[in-house]
Coordinates of C-alpha atoms and ligand atoms in Angstrom, one line a residue:
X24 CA 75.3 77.8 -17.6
X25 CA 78.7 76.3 -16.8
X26 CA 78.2 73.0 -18.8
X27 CA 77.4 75.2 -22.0
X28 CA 80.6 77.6 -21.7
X29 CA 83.1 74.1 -21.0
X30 CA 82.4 73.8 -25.2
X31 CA 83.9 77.0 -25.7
X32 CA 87.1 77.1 -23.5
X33 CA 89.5 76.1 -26.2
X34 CA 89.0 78.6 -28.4
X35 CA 89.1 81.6 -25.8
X36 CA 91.4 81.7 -23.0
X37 CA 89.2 84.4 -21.6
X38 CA 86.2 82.4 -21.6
X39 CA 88.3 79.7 -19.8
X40 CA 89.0 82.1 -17.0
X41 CA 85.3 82.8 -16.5
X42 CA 84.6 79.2 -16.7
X43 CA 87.2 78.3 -13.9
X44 CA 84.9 80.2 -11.5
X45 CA 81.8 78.3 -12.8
X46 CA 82.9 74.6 -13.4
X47 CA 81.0 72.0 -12.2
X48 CA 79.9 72.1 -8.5
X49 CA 81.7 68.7 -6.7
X50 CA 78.4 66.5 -5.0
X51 CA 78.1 66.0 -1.5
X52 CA 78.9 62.3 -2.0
X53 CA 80.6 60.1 -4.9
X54 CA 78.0 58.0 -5.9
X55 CA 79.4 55.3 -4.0
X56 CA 79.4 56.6 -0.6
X57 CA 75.5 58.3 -1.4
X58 CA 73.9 56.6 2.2
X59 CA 70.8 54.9 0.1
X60 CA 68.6 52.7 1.7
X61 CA 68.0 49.8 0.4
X62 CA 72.0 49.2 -0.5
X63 CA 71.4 48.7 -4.4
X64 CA 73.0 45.5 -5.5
X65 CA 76.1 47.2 -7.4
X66 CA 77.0 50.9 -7.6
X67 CA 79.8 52.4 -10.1
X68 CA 81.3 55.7 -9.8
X69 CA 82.8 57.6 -12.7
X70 CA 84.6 60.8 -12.8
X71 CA 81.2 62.9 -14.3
X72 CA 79.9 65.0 -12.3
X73 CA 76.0 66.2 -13.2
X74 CA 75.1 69.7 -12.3
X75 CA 71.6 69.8 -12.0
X76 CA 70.3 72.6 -13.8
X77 CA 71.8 70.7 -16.9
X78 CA 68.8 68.7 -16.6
X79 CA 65.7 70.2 -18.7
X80 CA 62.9 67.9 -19.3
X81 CA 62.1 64.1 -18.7
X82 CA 62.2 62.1 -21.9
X83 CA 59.5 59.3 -21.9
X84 CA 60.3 57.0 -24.8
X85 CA 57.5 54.6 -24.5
X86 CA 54.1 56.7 -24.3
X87 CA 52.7 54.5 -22.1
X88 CA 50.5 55.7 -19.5
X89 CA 51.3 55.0 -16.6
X90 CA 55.4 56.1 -17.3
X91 CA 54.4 59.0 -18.2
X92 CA 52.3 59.5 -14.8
X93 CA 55.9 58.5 -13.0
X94 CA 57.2 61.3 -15.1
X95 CA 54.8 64.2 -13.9
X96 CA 55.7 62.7 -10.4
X97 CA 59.5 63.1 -11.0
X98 CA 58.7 66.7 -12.6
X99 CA 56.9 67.8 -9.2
X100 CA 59.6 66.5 -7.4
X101 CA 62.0 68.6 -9.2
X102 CA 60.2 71.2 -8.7
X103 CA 59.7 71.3 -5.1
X104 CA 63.5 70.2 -4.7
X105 CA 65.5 72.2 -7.3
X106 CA 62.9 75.2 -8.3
X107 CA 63.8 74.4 -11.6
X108 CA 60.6 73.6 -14.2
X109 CA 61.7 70.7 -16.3
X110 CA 59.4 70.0 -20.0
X111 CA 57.9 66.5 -20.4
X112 CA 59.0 64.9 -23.9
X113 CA 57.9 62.0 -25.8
X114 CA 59.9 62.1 -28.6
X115 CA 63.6 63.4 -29.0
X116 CA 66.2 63.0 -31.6
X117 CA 69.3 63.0 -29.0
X118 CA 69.5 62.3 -24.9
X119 CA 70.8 65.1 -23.3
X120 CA 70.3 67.6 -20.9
X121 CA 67.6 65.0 -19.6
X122 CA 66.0 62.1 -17.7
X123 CA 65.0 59.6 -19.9
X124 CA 62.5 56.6 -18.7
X125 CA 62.8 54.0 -20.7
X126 CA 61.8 49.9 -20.4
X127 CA 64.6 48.0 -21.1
X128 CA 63.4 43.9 -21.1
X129 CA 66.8 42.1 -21.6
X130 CA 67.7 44.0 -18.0
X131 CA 67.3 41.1 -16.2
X132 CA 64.4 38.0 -15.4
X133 CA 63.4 40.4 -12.5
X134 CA 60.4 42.4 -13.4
X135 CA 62.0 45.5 -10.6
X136 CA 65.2 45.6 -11.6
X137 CA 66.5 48.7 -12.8
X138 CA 69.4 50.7 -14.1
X139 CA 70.4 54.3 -13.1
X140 CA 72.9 55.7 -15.3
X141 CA 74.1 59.5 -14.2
X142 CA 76.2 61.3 -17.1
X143 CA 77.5 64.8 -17.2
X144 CA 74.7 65.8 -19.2
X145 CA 72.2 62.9 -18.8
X146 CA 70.4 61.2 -16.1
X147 CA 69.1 57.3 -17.8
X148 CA 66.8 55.3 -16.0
X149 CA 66.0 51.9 -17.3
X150 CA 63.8 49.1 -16.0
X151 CA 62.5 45.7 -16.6
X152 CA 59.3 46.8 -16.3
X153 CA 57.3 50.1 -15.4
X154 CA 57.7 49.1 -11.7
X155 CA 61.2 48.9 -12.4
X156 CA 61.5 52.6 -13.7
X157 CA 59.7 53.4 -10.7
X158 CA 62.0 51.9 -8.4
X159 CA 65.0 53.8 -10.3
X160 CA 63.2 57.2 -9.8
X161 CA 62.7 56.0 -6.1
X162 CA 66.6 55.9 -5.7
X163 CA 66.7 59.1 -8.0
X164 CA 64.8 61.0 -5.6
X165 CA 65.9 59.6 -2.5
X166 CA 69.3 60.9 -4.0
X167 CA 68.7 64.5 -4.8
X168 CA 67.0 64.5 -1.1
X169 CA 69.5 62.9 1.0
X170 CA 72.2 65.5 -0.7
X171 CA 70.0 68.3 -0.5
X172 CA 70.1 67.8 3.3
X173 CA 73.7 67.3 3.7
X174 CA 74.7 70.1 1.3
X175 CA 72.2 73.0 2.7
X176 CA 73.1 75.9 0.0
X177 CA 75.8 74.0 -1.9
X178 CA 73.3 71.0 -3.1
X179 CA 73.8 71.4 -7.4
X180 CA 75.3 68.3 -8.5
X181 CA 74.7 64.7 -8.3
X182 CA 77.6 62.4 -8.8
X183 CA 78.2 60.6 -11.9
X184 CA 78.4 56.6 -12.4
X185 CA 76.1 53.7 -12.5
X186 CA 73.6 51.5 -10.1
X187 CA 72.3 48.2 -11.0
X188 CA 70.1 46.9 -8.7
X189 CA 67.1 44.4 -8.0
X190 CA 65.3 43.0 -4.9
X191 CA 65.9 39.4 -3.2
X192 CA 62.4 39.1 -2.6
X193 CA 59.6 39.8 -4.7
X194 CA 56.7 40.1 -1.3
X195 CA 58.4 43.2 0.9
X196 CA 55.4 44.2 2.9
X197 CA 54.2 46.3 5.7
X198 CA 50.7 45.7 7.9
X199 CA 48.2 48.0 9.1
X200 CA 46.2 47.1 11.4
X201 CA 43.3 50.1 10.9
X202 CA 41.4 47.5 13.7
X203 CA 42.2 48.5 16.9
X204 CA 42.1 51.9 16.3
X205 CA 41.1 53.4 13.0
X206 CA 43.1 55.9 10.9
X207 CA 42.1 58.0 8.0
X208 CA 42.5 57.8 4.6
X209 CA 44.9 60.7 4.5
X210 CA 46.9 58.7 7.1
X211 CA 47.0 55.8 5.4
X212 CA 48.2 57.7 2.1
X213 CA 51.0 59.3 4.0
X214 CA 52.1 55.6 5.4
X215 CA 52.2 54.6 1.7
X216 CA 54.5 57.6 0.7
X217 CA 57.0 56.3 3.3
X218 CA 57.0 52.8 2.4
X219 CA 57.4 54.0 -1.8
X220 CA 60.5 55.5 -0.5
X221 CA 62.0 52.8 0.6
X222 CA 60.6 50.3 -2.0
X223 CA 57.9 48.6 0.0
X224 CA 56.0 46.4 -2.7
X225 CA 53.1 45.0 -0.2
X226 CA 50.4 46.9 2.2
X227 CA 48.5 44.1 4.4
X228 CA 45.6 45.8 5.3
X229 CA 44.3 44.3 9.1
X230 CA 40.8 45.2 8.6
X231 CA 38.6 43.6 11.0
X232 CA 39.1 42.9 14.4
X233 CA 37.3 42.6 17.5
X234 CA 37.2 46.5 18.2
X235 CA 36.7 47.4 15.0
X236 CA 35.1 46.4 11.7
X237 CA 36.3 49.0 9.0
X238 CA 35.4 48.1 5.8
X239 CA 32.1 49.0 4.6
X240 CA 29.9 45.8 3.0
X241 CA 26.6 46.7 1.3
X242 CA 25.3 43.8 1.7
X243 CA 25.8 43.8 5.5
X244 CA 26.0 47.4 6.7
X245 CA 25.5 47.2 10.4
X246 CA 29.1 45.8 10.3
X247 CA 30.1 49.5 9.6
X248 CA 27.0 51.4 11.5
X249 CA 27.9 49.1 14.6
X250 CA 31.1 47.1 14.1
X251 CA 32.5 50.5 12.9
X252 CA 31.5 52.8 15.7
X253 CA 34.1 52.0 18.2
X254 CA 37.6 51.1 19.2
X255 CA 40.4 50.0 21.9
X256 CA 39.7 52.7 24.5
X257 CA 36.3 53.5 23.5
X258 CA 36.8 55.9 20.9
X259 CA 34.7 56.8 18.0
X260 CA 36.5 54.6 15.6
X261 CA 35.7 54.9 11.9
X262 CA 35.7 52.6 8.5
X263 CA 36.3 53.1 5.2
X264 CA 33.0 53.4 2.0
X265 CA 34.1 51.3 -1.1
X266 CA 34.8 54.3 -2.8
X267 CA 37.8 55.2 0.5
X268 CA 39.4 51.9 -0.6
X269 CA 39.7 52.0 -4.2
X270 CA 41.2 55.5 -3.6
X271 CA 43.7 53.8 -0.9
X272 CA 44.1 51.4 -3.4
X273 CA 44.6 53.4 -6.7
X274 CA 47.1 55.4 -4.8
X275 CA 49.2 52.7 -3.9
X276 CA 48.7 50.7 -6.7
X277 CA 50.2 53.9 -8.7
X278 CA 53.4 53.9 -6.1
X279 CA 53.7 50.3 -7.2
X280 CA 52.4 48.6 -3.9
X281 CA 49.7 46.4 -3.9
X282 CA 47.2 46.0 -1.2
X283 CA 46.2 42.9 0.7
X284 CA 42.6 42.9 2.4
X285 CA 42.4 40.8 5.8
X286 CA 39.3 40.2 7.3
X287 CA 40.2 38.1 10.6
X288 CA 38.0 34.9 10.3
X289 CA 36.5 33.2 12.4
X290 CA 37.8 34.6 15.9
X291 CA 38.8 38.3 15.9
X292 CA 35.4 38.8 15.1
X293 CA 33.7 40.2 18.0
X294 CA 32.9 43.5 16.2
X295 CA 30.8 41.4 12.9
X296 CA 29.2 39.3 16.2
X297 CA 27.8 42.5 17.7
X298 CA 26.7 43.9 14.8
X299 CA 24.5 40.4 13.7
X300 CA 23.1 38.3 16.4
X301 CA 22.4 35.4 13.7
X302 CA 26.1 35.1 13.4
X303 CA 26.7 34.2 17.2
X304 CA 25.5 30.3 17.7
X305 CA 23.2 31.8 20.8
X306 CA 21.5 34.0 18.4
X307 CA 22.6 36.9 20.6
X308 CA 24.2 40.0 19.4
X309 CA 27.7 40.8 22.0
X310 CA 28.5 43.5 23.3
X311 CA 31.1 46.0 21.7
X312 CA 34.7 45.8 22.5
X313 CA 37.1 48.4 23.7
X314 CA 39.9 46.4 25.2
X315 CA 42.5 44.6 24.4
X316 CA 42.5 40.7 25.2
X317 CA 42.5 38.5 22.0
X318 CA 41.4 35.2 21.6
X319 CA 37.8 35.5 22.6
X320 CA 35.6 35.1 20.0
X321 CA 34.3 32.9 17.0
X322 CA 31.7 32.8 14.4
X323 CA 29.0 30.1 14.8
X324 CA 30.6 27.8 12.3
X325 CA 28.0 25.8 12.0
X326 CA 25.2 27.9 10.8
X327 CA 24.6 28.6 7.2
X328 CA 24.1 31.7 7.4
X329 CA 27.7 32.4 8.6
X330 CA 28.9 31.2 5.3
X331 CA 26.2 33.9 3.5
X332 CA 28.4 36.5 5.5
X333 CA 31.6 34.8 4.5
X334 CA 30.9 34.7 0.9
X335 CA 29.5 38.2 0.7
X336 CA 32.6 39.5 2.5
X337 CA 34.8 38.1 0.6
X338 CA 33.2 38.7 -2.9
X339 CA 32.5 42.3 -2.4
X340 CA 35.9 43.3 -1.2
X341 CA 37.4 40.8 -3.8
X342 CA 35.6 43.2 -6.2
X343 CA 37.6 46.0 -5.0
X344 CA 41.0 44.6 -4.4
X345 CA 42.5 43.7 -7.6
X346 CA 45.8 42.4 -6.2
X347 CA 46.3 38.8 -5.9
X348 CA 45.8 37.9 -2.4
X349 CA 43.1 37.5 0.1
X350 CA 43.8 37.2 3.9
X351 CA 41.5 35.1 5.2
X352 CA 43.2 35.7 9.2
X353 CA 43.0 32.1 11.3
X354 CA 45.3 33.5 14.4
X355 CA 44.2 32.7 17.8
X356 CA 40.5 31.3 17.5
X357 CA 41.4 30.3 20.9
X358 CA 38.0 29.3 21.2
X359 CA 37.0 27.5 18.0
X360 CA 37.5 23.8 18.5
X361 CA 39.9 22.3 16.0
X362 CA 38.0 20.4 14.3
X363 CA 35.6 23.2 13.9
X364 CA 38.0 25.2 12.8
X365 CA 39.2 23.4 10.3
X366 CA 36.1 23.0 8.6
X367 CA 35.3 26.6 8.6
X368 CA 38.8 27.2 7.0
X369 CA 38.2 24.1 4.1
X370 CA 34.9 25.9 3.3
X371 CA 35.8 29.7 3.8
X372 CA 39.0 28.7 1.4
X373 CA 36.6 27.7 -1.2
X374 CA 35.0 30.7 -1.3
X375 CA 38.7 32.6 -1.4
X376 CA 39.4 30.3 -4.8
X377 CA 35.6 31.1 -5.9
X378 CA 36.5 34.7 -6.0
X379 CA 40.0 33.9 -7.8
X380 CA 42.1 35.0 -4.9
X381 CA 45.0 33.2 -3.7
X382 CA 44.3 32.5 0.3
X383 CA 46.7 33.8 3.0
X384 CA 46.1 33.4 6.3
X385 CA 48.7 33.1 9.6
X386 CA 50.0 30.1 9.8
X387 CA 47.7 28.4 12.4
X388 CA 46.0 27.7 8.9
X389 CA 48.0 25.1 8.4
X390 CA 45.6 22.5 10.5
X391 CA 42.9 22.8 8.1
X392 CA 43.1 21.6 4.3
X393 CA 44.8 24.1 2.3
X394 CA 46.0 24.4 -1.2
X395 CA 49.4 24.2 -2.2
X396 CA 49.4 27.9 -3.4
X397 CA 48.2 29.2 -0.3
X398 CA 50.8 32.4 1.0
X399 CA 51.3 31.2 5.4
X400 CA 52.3 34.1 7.3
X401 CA 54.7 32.8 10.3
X402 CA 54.3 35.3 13.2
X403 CA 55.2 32.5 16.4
X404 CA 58.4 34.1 18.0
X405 CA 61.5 31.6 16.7
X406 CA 62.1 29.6 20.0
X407 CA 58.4 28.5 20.2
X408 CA 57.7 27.5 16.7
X409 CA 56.8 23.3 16.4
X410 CA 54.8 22.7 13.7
X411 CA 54.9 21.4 10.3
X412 CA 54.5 23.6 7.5
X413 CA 53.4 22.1 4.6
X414 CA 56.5 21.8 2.1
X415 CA 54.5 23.3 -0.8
X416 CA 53.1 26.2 0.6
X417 CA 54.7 29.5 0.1
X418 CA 55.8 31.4 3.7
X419 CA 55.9 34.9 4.4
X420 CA 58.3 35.5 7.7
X421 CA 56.9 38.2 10.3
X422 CA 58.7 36.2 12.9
X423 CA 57.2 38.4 16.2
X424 CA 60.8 39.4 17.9
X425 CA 62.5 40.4 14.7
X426 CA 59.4 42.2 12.7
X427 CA 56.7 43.3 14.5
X428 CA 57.1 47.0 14.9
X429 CA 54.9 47.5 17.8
X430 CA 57.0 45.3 19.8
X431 CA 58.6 48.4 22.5
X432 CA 62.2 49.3 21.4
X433 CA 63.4 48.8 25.0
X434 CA 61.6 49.7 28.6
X435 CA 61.0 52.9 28.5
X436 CA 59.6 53.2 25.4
X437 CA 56.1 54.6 26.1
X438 CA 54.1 53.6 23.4
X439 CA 53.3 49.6 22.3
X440 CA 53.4 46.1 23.6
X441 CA 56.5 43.2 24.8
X442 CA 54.8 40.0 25.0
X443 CA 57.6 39.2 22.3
X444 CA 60.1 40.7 23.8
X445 CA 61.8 44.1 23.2
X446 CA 62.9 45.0 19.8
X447 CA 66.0 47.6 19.2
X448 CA 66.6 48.9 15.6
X449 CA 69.5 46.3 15.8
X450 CA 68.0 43.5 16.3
X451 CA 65.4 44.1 13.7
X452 CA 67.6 44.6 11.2
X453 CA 70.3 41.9 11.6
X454 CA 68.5 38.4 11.2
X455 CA 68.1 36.4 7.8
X456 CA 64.7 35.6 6.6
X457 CA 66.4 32.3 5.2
X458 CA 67.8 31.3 8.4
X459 CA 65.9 32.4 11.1
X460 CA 63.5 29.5 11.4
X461 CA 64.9 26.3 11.9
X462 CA 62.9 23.3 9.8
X463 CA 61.8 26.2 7.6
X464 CA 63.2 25.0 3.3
X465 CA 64.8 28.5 2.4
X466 CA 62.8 27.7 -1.0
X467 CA 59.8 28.4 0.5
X468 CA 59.8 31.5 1.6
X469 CA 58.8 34.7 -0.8
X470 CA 59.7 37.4 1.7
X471 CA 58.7 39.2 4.9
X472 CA 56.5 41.4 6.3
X473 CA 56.5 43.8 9.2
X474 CA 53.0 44.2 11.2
X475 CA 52.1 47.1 13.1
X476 CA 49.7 45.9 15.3
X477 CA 47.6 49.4 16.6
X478 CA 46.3 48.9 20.4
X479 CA 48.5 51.8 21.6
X480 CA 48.1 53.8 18.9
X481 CA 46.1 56.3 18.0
X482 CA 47.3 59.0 15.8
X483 CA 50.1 59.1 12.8
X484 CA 52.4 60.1 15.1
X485 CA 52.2 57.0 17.3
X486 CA 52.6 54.9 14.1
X487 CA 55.5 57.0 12.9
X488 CA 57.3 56.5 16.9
X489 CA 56.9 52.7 16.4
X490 CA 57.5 51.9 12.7
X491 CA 60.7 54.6 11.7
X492 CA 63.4 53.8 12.2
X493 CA 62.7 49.7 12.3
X494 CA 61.1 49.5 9.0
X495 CA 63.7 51.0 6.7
X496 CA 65.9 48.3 8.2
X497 CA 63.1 45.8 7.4
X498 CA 62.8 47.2 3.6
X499 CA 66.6 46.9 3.8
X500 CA 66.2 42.9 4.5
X501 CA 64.0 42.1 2.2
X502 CA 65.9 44.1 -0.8
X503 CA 69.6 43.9 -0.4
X504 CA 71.2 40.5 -0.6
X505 CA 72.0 39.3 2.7
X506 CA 76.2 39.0 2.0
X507 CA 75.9 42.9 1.4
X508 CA 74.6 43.7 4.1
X509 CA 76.5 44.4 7.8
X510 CA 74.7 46.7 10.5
X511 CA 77.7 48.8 10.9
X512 CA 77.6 50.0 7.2
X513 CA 73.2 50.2 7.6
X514 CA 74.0 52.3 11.2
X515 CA 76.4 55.4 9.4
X516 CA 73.8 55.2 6.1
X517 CA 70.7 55.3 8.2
X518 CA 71.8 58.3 10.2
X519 CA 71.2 60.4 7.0
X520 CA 67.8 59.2 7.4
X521 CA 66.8 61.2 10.4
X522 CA 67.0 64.7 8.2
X523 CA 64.9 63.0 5.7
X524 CA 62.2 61.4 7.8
X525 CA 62.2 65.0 9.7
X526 CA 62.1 66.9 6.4
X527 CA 58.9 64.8 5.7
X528 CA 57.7 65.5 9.6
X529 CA 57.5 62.5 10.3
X530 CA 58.1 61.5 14.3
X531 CA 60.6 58.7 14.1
X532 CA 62.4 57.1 17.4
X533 CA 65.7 58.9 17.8
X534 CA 67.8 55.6 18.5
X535 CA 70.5 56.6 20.7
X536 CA 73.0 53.8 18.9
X537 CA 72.8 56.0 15.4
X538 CA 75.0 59.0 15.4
X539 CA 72.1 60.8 13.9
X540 CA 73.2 63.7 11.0
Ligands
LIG602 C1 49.1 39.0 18.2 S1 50.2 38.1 15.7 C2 48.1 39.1 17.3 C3 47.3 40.4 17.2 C4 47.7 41.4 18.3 C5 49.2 41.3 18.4 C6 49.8 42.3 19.3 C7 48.7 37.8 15.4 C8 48.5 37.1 14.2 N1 47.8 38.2 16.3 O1 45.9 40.1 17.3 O2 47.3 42.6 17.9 O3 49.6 40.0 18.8 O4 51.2 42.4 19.2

């Protein structure tokens, strides 16, 4: 116990010559030069160096519940990364020799900011809010792993100093699209592990498609024993009960990410049209879909009973979801007239606002009649965008040739699509959601998103291939503030990644521009 014996060394010069063999171990990095991803706004070194097993407990000074369920979290983590059992407090006379978690409101006016503070005795971590403690651990942990892997046998100290830090944006978000093909809860739970890591804040779930329909809807359940059965390829697809959802959704709404339900309306519904014939205007059911063309089919939107399904849809998986947002879809009803269209949008939004949800849709929405506080999702590649977004709605960017992560990273890639062109780990990391697309009022726009679209995928390993290493560069744009940020300085931090995504097993594209650790 070297930090214990340091008290002592003045008043025995033998002592001090057993202490010289045990003083502090250096860290693998200063805190400065730790390779964290996101870049936290502003990072201060001191001389202090921590060794860990001066850490014994985590100190939770508000009992609130859900702090003190971040705290178990940090004590597992310990656990598995130090061996060392730390004790869980509530109340302590004197900080030291711990982690405390505290709330601290006058940390700034955003509610994830947070300060970590490391001290030769004392790890403080203090946020705005609970989410902002749990983006401090986040960094914590990300941390202790990235020196663990660098220091093999040597890892025992972390450096001393201080990082203040908050997000640019408040929406960073990642899209699933459980569609094409389906994956598993489990799957889906590991996904949301990742994106915690890097302080992801959004999971768009892509939940109906032509191929697929994967939500189950009491009210309508041949969508799940017909629409569910299938997928691109012809496999046996899948869906998720209610009860699979709110445990996807508990589970990320405990790593601080909040889901966003998207049922694709009105085209991308071939699945819901084979699984009703009253939906279809012919009064025919389809027949399933197993390939991959989009822009095929539409609701009848001129049948009553269509909006029954609409309403039902929406109010039971509104019941479910308790985050703000309902995605309501609108891309490429290729073959739903405008004006159609639009009044199936002015209705179906009505029903979004019955269910006190705030509409999102892609931005081919923006023909119908929508409210100011709708959230537009611009997915057109830059060159090709012409029309007018409304100047009060709020825009999410997933601009296709910067974000979408199953855009291949170059030709030989042998899994995803190109129709947007190829997309290295440079490119999607150095472009500006404020400046990316022209006519677009910076103002506006409330962050990004990056879309994995799944018709060539169809295990966790596919996703892994496609979205690591692109979206840590992604949670990188929509945290760090853009005049921090230069790709040379992301390139020699990211390459520390590659032991850490490995150390998780997860299959991540070796990019041969990274000098990978
Ligand atoms: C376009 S982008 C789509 C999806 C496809 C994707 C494939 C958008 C809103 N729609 O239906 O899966 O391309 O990259």
């Amino acid at each position: 116990m070297c930090y214990f014996l340091k008290k002592t060394f003045s008043v025995a010069s033998v002592i001090l010559l057993t202490m010289s063999s045990c003083s502090p171990p250096q860290p693998i990095f200063s805190l400065e030069e730790v390779p964290l991803i996101p870049l936290p706004s502003n990072v201060k070194t001191s001389d202090k160096v921590l060794p860990m097993d001066a850490i014994q407990s985590i100190l939770v000074k508000d009992s609130d519940k859900s702090i003190l369920s971040m705290a178990e979290s940090l004590r597992a983590f310990w656990k598995e990364n130090t061996q060392r059992e730390l004790t869980l407090s509530e109340e302590s006379p004197e900080v030291h020799n711990t982690i405390s978690l505290e709330i601290d409101e006058n940390l700034s006016s955003n509610d994830e900011a947070y300060a970590l503070e490391i001290g030769s005795n004392v790890i403080l971590i203090k946020g705005k809010t609970k989410e902002g403690i749990f983006r401090g651990i986040k960094t914590l942990e990300q941390m202790i792993t990235l020196s663990q892997l660098q220091g093999k046998a040597k890892f025992s100290s972390l450096p001393g100093g201080v990082i203040i830090d908050e997000p640019t944006y408040g929406y960073r978000g990642a899209m699933l699209d459980v569609a094409r093909h389906f994956f598993s809860v489990s799957d889906v739970k590991r996904y949301i592990d990742l994106l915690s890591i890097y302080k992801i804040n959004f999971l768009h779930f892509h939940l109906s498609d032509d191929q697929g329909w994967r939500i189950e809807i009491k009210s309508w359940p041949r969508l799940t024993e017909i629409g569910g059965q299938t997928q691109v390829g012809g496999g046996e697809g899948g869906f998720y009960t209610q009860d699979d959802f709110k445990e996807i959704v508990q589970y990320a709404s405990e790593r601080f990410i909040t889901i966003v339900p998207e049922i694709d309306l009105p085209g991308h519904t071939n699945a819901a049209l084979a699984s009703y014939a009253e939906l279809n205007c012919n009064g025919k059911a389809t027949e399933l879909y197993t390939g991959i063309k989009v822009g095929f089919s539409t609701l009848c939107v001129d049948k009553d009973i269509t909006y029954d399904f609409v309403d039902d849809v929406i109010r039971e998986i509104s019941e479910i979801s308790p985050g703000p947002y309902f995605h309501i879809g609108g891309d490429e009803s290729l073959v739903t007239p405008e004006e159609d269209f639009n009044r199936f949008m002015d209705r179906t939004l009505e029903i979004v606002k019955k269910y006190n949800k705030t509409p999102m849709g892609w931005y081919e929405l923006i023909t119908a009649d929508i409210p100011d506080e709708t959230l537009l999702q611009y997915w057109a590649k830059t060159d090709d965008f012409s029309k007018v977004i409304p100047k009060n709605s709020k825009i999410l960017i997933s601009a296709s040739s910067y974000s979408y992560l199953d855009m291949k990273y170059d030709s030989i890639t042998p899994l995803g699509l190109y129709w947007a062109g190829y997309v290295p780990i440079q490119k999607a990391y150095e472009w500006d959601p404020r400046t990316l697309v022209k006519g677009l009022d910076p103002e506006q726009i409330i962050g990004l998103e990056a879309p994995l679209w799944s018709e060539t995928l169809e295990d966790f390993d596919d996703i892994a291939y496609m979205a690591f290493p692109r979206l840590i560069g992604h949670a990188e744009i929509g945290w760090t503030k853009a005049s921090q940020k230069t790709w040379e300085d992301y390139a020699h931090r990211l390459s520390f990644h590659g032991p850490l995504l490995q150390a998780l097993n997860v299959n991540y594209y070796p990019a041969e521009e990274i000098n990978w650790k």
